[in-house]
Backbone as JSON, one array per atom type, in Angstrom:
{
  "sequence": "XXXXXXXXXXXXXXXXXXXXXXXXXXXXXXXXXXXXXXXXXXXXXXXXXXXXXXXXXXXXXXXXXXXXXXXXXXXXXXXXXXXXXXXXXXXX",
  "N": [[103.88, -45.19, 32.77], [104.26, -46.75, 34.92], [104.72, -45.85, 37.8], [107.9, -44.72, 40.05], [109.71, -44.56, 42.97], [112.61, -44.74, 43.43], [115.49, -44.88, 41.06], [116.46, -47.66, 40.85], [117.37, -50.93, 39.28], [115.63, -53.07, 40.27], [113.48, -51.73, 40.76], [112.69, -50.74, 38.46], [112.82, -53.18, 36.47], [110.31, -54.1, 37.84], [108.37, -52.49, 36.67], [109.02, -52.41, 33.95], [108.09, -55.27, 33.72], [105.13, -54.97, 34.19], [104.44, -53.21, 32.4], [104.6, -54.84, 30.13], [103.22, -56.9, 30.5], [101.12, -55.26, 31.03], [101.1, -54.79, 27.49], [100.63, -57.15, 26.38], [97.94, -57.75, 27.14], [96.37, -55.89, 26.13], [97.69, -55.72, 23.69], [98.7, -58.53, 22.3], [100.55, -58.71, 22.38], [104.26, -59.2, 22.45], [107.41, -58.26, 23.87], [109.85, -58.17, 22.17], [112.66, -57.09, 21.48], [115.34, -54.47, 23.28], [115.46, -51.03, 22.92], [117.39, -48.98, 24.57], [118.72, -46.15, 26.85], [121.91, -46.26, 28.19], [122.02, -45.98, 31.09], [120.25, -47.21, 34.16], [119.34, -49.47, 32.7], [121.53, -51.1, 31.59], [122.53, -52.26, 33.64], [123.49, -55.31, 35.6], [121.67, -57.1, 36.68], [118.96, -56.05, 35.24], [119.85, -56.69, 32.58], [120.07, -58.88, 32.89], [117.4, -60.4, 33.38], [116.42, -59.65, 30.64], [117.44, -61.31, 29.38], [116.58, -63.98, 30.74], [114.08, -63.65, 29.33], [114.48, -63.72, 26.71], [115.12, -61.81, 25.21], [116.42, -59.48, 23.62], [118.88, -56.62, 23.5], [119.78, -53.42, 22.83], [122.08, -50.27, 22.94], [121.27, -46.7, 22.98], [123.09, -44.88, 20.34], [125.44, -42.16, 21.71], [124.9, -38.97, 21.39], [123.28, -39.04, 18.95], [121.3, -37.8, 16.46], [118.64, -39.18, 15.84], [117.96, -39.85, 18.17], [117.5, -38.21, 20.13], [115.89, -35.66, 22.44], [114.95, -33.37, 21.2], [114.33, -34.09, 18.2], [112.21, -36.61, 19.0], [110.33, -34.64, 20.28], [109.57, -32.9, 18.07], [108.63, -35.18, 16.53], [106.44, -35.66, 17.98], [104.64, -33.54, 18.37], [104.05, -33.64, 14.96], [102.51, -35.77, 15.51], [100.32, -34.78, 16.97], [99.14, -32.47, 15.48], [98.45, -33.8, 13.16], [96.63, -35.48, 14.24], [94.62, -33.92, 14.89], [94.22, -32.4, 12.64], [92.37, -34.89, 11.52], [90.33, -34.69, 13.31], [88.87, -32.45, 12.41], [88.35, -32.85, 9.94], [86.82, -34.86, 9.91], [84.52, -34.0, 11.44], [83.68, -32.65, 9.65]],
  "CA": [[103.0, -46.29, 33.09], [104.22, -47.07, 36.63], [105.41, -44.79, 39.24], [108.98, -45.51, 40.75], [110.09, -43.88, 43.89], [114.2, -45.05, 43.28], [115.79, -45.53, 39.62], [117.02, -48.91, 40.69], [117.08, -52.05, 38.6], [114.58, -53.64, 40.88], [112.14, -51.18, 40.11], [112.43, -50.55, 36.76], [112.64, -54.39, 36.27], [108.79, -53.95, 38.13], [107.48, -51.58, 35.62], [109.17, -53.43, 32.42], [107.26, -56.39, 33.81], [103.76, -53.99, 34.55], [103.94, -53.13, 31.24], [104.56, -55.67, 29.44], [101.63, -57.09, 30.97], [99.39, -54.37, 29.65], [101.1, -54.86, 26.3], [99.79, -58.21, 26.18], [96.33, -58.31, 27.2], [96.17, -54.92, 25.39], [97.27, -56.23, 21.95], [98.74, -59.79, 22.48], [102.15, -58.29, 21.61], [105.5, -60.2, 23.28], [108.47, -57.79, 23.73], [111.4, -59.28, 21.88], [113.91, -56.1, 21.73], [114.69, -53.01, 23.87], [116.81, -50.06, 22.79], [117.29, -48.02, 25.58], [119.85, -45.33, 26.76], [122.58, -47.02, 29.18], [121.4, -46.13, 32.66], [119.6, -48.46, 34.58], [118.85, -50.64, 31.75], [122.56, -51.45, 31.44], [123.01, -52.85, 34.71], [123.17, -56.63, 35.23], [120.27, -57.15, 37.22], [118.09, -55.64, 33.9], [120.05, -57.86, 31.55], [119.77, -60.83, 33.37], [115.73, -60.39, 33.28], [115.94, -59.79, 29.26], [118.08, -62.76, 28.71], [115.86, -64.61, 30.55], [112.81, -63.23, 28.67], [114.84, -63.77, 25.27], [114.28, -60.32, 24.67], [117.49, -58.55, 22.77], [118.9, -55.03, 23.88], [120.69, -52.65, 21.95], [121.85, -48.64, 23.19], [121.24, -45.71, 22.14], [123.96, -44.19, 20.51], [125.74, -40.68, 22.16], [124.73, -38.04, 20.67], [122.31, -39.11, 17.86], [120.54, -36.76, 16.15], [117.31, -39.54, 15.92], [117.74, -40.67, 19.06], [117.1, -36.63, 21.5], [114.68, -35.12, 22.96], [114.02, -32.4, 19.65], [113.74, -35.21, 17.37], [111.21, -36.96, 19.62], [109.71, -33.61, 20.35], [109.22, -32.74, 16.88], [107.73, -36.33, 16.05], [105.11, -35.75, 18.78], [104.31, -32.22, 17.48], [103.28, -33.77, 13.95], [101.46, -36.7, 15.64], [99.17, -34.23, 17.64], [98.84, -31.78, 14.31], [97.81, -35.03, 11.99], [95.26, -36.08, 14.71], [94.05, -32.3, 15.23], [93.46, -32.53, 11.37], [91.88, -35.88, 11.43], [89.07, -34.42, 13.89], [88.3, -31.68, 12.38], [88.1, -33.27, 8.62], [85.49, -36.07, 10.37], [83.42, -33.39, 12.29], [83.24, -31.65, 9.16]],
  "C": [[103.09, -46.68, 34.56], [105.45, -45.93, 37.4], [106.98, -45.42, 39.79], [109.44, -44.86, 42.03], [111.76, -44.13, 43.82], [114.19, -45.38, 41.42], [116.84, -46.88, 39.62], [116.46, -49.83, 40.03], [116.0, -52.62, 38.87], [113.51, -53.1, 40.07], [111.4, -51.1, 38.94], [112.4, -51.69, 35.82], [110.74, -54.6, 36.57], [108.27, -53.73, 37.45], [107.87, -51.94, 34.53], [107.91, -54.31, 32.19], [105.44, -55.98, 33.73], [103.46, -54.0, 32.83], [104.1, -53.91, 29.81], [103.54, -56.99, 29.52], [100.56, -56.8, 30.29], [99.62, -54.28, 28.43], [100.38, -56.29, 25.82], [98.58, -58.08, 26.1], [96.11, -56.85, 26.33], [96.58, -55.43, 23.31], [97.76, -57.69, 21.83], [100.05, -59.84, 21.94], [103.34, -58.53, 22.64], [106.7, -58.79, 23.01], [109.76, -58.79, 23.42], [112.66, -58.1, 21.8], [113.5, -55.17, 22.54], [115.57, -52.17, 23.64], [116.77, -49.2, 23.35], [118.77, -47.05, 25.82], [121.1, -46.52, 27.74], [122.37, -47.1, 30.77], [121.61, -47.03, 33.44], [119.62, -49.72, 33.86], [120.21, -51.56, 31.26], [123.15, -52.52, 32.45], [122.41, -54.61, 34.69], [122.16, -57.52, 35.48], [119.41, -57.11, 35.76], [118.73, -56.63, 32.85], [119.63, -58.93, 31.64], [118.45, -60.78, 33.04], [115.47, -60.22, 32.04], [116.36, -61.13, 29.27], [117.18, -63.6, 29.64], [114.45, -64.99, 30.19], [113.08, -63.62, 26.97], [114.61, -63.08, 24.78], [116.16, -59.6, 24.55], [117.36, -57.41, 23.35], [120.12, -54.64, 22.97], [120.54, -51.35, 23.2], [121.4, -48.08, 22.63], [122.97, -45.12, 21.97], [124.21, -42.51, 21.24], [126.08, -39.78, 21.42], [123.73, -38.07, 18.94], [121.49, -38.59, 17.58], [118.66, -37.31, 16.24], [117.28, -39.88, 17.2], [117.72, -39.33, 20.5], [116.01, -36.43, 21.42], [113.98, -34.24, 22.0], [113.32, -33.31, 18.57], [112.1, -35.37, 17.95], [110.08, -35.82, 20.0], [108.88, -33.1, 18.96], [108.42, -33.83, 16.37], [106.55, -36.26, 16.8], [104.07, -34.48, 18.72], [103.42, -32.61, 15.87], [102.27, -34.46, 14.39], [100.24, -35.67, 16.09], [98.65, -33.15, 16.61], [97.99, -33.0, 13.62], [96.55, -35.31, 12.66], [94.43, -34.96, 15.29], [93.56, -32.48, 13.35], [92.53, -33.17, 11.26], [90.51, -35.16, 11.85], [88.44, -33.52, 13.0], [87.98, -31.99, 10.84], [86.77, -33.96, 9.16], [84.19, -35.22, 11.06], [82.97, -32.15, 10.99], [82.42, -32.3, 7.55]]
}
C-alpha cells in the first residue's frame, strides 16, 4: 500500500496510518489488533502509536507452520483457483 524507502518505525508508523485511512473510508472498519512478526513492529516507537490507538498487538510465533510464507502461498493459490472458477461458472 505505501512505498517506504527505510524500514524504520517512523515510516512504517506512516503507512500503518495511510492505511488505516483507506480502511476506513473504504469499509468504515477501525483497526483494533495487529499480529505481526517482531521487526519493526516491535520497537517502541510502533507500540507507543498502538497503545495510543487502543489497538492490541500480538507476534507471530517462530517457526509456525500457519504463520510462513507456503502456508500463505498456498492460501493465495486456492483464492485465485476459487475466483478463476467463479468467472468462468458466471460467463457460462
Amino acid at each position: 500500500m505505501e512505498n517506504q524507502i527505510s524500514l524504520g518505525a517512523g515510516e512504517t508508523i506512516l503507512a500503518k496510518e495511510s492505511f488505516e485511512q483507506w480502511l476506513y473510508k473504504k469499509a468504515l472498519v477501525e483497526i483494533k489488533h495487529l499480529h505481526s512478526d517482531n521487526g519493526v513492529f516491535a520497537a517502541e516507537e510502533f507500540k507507543l502509536d498502538c497503545k495510543e490507538k487502543k489497538q492490541t498487538q500480538t507476534f507471530l510465533g517462530v517457526g509456525a507452520q500457519h504463520q510462513n510464507a507456503k502456508a500463505e502461498r498456498a492460501i493465495q493459490t486456492i483464492m485465485w483457483m476459487a475466483r478463476t472458477f467463479m468467472l468462468h461458472v458466471s460467463l457460462h
